[in-house]
Coordinates of C-alpha atoms in Angstrom, one line a residue:
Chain W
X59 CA 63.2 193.1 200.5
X60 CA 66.6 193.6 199.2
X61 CA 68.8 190.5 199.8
X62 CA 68.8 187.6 200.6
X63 CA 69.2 186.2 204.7
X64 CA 70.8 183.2 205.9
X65 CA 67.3 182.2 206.8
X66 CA 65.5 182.2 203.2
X67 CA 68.6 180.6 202.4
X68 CA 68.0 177.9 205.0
X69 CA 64.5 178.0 203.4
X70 CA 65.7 177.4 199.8
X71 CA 67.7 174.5 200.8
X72 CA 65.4 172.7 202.8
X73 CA 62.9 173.1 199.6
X74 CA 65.9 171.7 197.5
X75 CA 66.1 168.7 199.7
X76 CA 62.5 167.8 199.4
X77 CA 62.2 168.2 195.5
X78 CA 59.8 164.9 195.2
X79 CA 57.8 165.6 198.3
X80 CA 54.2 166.6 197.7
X81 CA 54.3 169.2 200.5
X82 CA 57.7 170.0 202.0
X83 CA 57.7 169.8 205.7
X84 CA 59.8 172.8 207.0
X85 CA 61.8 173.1 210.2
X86 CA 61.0 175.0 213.2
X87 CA 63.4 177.9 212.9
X88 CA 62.5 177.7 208.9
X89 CA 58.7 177.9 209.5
X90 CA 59.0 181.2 212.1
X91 CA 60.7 182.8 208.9
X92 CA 57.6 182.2 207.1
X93 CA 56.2 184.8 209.4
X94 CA 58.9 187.5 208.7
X95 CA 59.2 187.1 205.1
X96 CA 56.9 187.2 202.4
X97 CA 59.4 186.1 199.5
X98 CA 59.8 182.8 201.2
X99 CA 56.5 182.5 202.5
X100 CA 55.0 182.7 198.8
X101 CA 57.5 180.2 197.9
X102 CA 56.8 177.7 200.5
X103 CA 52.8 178.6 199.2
X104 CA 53.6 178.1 195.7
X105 CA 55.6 174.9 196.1
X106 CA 53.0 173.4 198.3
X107 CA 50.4 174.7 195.8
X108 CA 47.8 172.5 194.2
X109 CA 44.6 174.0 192.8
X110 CA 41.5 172.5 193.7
X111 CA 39.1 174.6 192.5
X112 CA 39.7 173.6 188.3
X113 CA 37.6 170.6 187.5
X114 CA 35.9 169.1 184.7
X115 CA 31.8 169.0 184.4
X116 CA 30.0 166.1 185.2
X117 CA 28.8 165.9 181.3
X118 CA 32.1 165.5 179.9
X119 CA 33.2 162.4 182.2
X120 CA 29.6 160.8 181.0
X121 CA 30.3 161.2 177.8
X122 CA 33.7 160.0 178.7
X123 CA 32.5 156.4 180.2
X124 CA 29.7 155.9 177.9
X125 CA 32.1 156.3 174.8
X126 CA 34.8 153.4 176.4
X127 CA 31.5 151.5 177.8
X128 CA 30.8 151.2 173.7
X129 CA 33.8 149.4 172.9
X130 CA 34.8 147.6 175.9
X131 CA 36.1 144.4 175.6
X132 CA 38.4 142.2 177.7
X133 CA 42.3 142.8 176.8
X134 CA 45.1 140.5 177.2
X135 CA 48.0 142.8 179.3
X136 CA 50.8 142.8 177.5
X137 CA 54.2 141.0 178.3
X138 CA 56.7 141.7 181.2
X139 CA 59.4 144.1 179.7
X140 CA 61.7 140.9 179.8
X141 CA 59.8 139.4 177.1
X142 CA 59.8 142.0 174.7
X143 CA 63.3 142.4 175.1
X144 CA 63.9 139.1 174.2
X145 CA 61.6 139.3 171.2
X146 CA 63.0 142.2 169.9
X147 CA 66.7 140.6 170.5
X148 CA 66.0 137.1 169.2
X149 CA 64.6 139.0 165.8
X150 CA 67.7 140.6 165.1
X151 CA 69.8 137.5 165.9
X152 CA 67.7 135.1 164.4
X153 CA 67.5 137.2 161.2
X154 CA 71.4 138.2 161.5
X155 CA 72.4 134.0 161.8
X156 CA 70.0 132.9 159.3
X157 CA 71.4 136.1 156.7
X158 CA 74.9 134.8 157.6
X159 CA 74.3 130.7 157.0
X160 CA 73.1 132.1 153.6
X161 CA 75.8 134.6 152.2
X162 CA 79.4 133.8 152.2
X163 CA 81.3 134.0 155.4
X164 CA 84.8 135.6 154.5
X165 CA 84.6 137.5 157.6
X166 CA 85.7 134.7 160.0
X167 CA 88.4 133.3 158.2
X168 CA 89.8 137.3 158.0
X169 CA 89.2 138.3 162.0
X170 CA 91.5 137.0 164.6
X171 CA 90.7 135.6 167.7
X172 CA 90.6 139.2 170.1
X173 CA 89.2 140.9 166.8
X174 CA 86.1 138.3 166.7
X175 CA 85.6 137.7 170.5
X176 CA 85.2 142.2 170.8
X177 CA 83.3 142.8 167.8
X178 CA 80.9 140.0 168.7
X179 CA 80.3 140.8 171.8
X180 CA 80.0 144.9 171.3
X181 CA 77.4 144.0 168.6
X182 CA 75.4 142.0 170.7
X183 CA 75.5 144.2 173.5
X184 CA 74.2 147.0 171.4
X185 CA 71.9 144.8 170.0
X186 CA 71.0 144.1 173.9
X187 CA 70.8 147.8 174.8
X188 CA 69.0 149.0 171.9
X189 CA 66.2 146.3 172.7
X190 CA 66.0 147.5 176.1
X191 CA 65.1 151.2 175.6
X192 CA 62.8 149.6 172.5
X193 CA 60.9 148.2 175.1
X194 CA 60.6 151.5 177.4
X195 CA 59.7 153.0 174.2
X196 CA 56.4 151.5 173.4
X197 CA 55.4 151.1 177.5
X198 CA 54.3 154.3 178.7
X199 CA 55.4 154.9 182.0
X200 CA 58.5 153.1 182.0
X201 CA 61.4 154.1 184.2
X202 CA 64.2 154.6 181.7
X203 CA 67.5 154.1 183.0
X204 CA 69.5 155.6 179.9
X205 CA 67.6 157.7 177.3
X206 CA 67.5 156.8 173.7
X207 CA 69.8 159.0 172.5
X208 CA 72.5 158.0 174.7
X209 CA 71.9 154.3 173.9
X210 CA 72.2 155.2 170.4
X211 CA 75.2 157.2 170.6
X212 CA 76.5 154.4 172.5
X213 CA 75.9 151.4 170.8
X214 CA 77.6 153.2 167.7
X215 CA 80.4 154.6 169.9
X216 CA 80.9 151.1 170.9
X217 CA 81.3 150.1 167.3
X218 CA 83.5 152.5 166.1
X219 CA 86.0 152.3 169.7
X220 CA 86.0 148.4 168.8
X221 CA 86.9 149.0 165.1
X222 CA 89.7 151.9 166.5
X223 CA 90.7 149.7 168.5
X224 CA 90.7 146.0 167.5
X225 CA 91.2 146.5 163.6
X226 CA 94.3 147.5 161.3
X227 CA 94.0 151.1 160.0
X228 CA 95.0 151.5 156.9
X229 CA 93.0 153.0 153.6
X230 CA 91.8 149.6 151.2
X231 CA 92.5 149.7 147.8
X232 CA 89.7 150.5 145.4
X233 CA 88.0 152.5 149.1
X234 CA 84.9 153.4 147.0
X235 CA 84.2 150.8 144.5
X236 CA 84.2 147.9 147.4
X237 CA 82.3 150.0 149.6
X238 CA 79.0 150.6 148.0
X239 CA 78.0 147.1 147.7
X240 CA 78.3 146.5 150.7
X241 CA 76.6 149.5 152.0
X242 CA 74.0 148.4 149.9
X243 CA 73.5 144.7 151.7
X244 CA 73.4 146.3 154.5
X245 CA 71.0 148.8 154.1
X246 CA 69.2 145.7 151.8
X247 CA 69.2 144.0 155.2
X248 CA 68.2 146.4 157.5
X249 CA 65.1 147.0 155.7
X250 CA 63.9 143.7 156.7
X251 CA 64.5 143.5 160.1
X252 CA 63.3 147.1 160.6
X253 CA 59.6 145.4 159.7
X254 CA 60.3 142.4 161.7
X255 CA 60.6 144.8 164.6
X256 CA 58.3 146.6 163.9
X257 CA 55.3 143.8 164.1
X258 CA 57.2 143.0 167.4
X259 CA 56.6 146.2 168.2
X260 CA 53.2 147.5 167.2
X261 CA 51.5 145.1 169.9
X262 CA 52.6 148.1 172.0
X263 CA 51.5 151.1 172.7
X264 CA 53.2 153.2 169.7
X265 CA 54.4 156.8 170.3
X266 CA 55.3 157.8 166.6
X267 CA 57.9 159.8 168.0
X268 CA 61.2 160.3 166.4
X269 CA 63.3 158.6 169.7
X270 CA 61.3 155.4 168.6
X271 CA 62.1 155.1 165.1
X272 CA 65.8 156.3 165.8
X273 CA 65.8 152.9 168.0
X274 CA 64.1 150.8 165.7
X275 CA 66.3 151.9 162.7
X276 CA 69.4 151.9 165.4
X277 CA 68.8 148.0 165.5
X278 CA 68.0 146.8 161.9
X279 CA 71.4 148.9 161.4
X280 CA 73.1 147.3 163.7
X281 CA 71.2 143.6 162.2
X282 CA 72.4 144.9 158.7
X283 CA 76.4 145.5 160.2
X284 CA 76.6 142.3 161.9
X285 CA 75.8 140.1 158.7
X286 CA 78.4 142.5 157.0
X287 CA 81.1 141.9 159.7
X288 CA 81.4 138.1 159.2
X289 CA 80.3 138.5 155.8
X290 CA 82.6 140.7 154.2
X291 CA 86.3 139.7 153.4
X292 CA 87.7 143.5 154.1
X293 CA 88.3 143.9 157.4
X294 CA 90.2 147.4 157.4
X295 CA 89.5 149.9 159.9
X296 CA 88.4 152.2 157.7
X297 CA 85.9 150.1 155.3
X298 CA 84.3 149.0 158.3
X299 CA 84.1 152.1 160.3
X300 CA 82.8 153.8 157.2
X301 CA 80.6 151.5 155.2
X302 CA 79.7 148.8 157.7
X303 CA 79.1 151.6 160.3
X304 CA 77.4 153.6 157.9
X305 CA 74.6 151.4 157.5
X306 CA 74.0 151.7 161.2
X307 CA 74.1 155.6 160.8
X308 CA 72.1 155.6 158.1
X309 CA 69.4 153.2 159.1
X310 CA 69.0 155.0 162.3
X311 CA 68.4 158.3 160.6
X312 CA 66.3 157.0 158.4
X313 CA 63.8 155.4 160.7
X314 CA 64.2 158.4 163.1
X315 CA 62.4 160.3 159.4
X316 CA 60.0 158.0 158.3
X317 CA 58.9 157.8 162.5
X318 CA 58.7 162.0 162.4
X319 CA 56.6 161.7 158.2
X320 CA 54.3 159.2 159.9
X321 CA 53.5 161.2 162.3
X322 CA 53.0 164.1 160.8
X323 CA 50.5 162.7 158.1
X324 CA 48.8 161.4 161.1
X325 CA 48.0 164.2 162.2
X326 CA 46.8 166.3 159.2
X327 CA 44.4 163.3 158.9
X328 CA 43.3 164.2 162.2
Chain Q
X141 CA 50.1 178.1 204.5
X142 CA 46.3 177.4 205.0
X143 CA 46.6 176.9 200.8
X144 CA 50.0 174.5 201.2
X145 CA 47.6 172.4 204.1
X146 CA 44.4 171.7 202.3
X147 CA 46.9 170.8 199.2
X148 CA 49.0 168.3 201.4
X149 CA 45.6 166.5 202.5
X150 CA 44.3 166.2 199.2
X151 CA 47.1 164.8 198.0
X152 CA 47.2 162.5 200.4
X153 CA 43.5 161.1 200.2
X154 CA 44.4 161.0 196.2
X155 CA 47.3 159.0 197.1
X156 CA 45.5 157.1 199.4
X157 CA 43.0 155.4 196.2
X158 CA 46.3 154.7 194.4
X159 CA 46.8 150.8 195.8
X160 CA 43.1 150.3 194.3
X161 CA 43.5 151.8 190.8
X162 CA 46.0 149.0 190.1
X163 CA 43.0 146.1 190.6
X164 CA 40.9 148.9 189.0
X165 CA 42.8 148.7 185.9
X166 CA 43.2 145.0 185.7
X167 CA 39.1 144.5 186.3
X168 CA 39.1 147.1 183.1
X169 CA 41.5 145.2 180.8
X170 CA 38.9 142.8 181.7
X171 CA 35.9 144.6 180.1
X172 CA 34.3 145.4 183.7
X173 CA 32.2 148.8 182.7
X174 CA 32.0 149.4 186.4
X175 CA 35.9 149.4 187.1
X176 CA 35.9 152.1 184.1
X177 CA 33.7 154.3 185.3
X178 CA 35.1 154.3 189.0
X179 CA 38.7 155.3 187.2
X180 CA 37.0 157.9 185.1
X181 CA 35.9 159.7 188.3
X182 CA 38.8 159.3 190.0
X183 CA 41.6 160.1 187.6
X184 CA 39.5 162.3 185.4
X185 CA 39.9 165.7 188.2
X186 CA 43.8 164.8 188.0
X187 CA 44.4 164.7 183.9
X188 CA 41.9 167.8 184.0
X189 CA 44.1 169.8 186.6
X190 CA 47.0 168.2 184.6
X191 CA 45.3 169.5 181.0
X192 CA 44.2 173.1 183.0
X193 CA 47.7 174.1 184.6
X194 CA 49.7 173.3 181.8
X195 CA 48.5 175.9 180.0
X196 CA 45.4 175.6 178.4
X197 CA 41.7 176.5 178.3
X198 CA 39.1 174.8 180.1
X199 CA 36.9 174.1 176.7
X200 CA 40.5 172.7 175.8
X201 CA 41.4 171.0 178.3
X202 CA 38.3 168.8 178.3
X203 CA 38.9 168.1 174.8
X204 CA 42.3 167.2 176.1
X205 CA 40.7 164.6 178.8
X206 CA 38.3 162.9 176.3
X207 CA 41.1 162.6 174.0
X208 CA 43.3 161.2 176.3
X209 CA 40.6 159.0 177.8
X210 CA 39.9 157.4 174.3
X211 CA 43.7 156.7 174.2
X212 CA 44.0 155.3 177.6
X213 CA 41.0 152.7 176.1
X214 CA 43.4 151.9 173.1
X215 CA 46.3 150.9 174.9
X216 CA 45.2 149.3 178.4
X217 CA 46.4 146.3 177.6
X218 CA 50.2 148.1 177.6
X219 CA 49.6 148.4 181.0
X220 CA 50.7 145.8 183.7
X221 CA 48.9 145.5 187.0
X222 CA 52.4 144.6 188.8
X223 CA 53.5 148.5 187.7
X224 CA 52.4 151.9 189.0
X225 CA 48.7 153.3 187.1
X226 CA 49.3 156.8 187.5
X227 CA 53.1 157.2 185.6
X228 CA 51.3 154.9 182.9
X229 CA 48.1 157.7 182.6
X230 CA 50.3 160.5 182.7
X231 CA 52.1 159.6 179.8
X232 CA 50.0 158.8 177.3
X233 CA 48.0 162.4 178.9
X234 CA 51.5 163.9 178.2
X235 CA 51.7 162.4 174.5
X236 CA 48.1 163.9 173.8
X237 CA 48.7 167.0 175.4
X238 CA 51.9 167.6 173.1
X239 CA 49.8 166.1 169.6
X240 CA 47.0 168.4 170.1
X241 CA 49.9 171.0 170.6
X242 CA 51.3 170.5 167.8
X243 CA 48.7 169.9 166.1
X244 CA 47.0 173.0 166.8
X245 CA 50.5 175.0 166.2
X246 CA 50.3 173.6 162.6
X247 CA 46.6 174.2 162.0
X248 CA 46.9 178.2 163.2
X249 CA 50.3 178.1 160.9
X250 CA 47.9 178.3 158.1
X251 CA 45.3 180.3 158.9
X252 CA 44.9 184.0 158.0
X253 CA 43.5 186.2 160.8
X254 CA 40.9 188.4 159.0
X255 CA 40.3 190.5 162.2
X256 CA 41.1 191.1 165.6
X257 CA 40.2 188.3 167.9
X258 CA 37.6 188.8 170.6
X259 CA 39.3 189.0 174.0
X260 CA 37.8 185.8 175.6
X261 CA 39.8 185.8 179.0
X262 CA 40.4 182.3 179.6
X263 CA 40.3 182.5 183.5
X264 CA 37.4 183.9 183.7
X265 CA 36.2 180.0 182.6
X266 CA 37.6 179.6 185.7
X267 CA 36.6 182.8 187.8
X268 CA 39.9 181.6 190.0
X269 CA 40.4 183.5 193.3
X270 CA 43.8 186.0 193.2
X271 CA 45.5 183.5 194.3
X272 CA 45.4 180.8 191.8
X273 CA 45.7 183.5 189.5
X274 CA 49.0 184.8 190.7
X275 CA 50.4 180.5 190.7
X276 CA 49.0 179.6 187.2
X277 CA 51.0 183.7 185.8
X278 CA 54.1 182.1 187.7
X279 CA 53.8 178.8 186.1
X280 CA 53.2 180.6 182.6
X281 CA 56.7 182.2 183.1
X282 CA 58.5 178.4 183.2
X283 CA 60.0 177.3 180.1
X284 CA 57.4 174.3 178.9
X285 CA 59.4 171.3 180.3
X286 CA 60.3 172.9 183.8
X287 CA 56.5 173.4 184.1
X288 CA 55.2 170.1 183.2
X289 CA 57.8 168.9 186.1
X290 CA 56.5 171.3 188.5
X291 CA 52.4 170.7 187.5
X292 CA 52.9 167.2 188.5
X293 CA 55.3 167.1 191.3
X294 CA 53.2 169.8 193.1
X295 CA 49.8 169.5 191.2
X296 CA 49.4 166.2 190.7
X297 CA 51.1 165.2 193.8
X298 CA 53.5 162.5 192.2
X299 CA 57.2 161.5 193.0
X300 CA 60.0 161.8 191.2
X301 CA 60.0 158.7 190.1
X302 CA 57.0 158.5 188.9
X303 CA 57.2 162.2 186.8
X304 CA 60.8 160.7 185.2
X305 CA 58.3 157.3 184.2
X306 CA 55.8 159.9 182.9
X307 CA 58.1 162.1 181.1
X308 CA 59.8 159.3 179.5
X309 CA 63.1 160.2 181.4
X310 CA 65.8 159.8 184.3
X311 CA 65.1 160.8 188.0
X312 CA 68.0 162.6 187.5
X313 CA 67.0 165.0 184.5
X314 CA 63.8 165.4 186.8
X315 CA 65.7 166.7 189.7
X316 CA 67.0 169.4 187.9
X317 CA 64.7 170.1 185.9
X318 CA 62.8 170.6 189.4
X319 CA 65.6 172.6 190.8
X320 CA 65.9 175.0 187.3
X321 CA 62.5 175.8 187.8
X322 CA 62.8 176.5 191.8
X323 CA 65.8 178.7 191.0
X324 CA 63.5 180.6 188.1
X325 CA 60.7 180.9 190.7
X326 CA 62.9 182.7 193.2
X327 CA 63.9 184.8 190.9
X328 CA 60.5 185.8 189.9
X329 CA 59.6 186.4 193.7
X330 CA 62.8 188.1 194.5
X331 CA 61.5 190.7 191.6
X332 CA 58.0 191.4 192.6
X333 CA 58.6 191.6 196.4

């Protein structure tokens, strides 16, 4: 067989079309190619394919059922993903208003109307998104509809576009002295919430995986840079996009760490 | 095609128990030992299958099973009875699957071979006919995502939806995942015939 026909073609694309079928049904004219060529017709084998012959003794699945048998007791099933969403949210809220009644609140008087209305509603619709795929996190088998990374990158893209956007650019005086400290509440505030979400979150079923703590670090961040935003009297382009968002940054990579140490040290116990 | 046939109706009767292992699971979340062993003997030949085609031994992959058995006991009360069972079992099987792999990639990191080790052909565990042989070679020539796709969309017999709620990721990133792994397979064929 050298090439290629227009029949293994024809072959090839009606395999394509059936990607989530079990067992591809072929056409008529595709089938009588079966006959005539062996590429295709080890394909079409392949794809339909399922070994039957592998299975397990009957030893290990007693061991298997007396083992659970030992320890079974009745479970409560966990809440619909709604309600964890709102958990997670109402945490970081909650903890972001109750921070905010507490420290001064320069930020408001500073931030005009359009700059208060678009930062408060890109923070909370990170905060929204981030709780979402927090949820799909710790429940296996949930359909995802956007991956954590990408609701990472964009609940900080959204930040930073809003600051580009809706802020004056110019370089503060003293850039680095006013900074730290407020890195530092944030981060100081992030810590916090990071636990609070995590005893939210450790009633499910906990992958230790690095896309989880990313997420959970994502959110205290973003917990941390909302207090800063109507907390903090500098409300220049660059201070926020560099030290408020840099609590976000840095709280997501460091939960994204401690996820991947944990797990590790997991499993050299094991 | 005799191979593609018998497949097709075992999926089906497979498919057939899935409306039941929903109530199955929700009479286990209520301590019922009977519901648990009924869905150890039905989903126990899938996660084997699962544990044997994606690349590993059959001493492994029923270390693999009781693992992932003892997980699926941990958190069945993540699961909810209004959502599809086999997504939820296929994901934690695919989080044990990829500890014990890493695992095991870490514990032979520090090891010192001190001789040659003895040729234990794995198949022969299996004494698989040609065949299966020639499908589980073709499998081992997928890179290790495009395989897990293809072990179970075509072994395990589940839709694309539910391999994307398994593997913790879009129906899209399935799909070509899927297709990647068609295109590679032709490509092997086109070479040997």
């Amino acid at each position: 067989m050298s090439g290629l026909t227009a029949d293994c073609k024809r072959v090839d694309e009606e395999l394509d079309r059936q990607f989530g079928s079990p067992a591809p049904a072929l056409s008529e004219p595709a089938r009588r190619h079966l006959d005539e060529c062996e590429r295709c017709r080890k394909l079409n084998e392949w794809i339909g394919h399922a070994s039957s012959s592998s299975s397990c003794r009957p030893e290990t699945l007693a061991s298997v059922h007396s083992r659970l048998s030992a320890s079974l007791n009745p479970v409560s099933a966990r809440p619909p993903l709604s309600i964890l969403v709102f958990r997670f949210g109402i945490v970081v809220v909650s903890l972001a208003l109750l921070a905010i009644g507490f420290m001064r609140r320069a930020g408001f008087s500073r931030m005009n109307v359009p700059q208060l209305i678009g930062i408060t509603i890109v923070l909370l619709a990170g905060v929204m998104l981030l709780a979402v795929c927090l949820a799909w996190e710790i429940t296996p088998g949930s359909l995802r509809r956007v991956s954590a990374t990408m609701a990472t990158a964009m609940a900080a893209g959204g930040f930073a576009a809003c600051v580009l956007l809706l802020f004056p650019w110019w370089t503060p005086e003293a850039f680095f002295a006013r900074g730290w400290p407020c890195l530092g509440e944030g981060l100081g505030l992030a810590g916090p919430a990071a636990l609070l979400l995590w005893l939210v979150a450790r009633r499910g079923a906990l992958p230790g995986t690095g896309a989880f703590g990313g997420l959970l670090g994502a959110m205290a961040g973003l917990a941390g840079a909302s207090v800063l935003q109507f907390a903090c009297d500098r409300q220049e382009g660059e201070h926020l996009l560099f030290w408020h968002g840099g609590v976000l940054l840095i709280s997501m990579a460091a939960g994204f760490l401690i996820a991947h140490v944990l797990s590790y040290l997991k499993q050299r116990e094991a | 095609m005799v191979s593609g046939t018998s497949a097709t109706e075992m999926q089906r009767e497979e498919r057939a128990g899935e409306s039941g292992l929903a109530g199955l699971m929700a009479r286990y979340q209520k301590g019922d030992a009977a519901a648990v062993e009924e869905l150890v003997q039905s989903l126990s030949p899938r996660l084997f299958r699962y544990f044997a085609q994606s690349g590993a031994a059959a001493s492994d992959a029923e270390d693999f099973l009781q693992d992932c058995w003892v997980r699926i006991h941990q958190a069945r009360h993540t699961y909810r009875s209004t959502e599809p069972v086999l997504p939820w079992i296929f994901a934690i099987a695919r989080h044990t699957r990829l500890d014990s792999y890493r695992r095991r990639r870490r514990r032979e990191s520090r090891e010192v071979l001190v001789s040659e080790p003895p040729e234990t052909a794995i198949r022969a565990v299996y004494s698989l006919p040609e065949r299966q042989e020639e499908f589980l070679r073709m499998l081992e020539a997928l890179p290790e995502s495009q395989r897990e796709v293809i072990v179970m969309l075509k072994v395990s017999g589940m839709t694309l939806e539910e391999v994307a709620r398994a593997t913790s990721s879009t129906v899209g990133s399935v799909k070509q995942k899927a297709h990647r792994a068609y295109a590679k397979l032709r490509e092997l064929l086109q070479k040997g015939a």
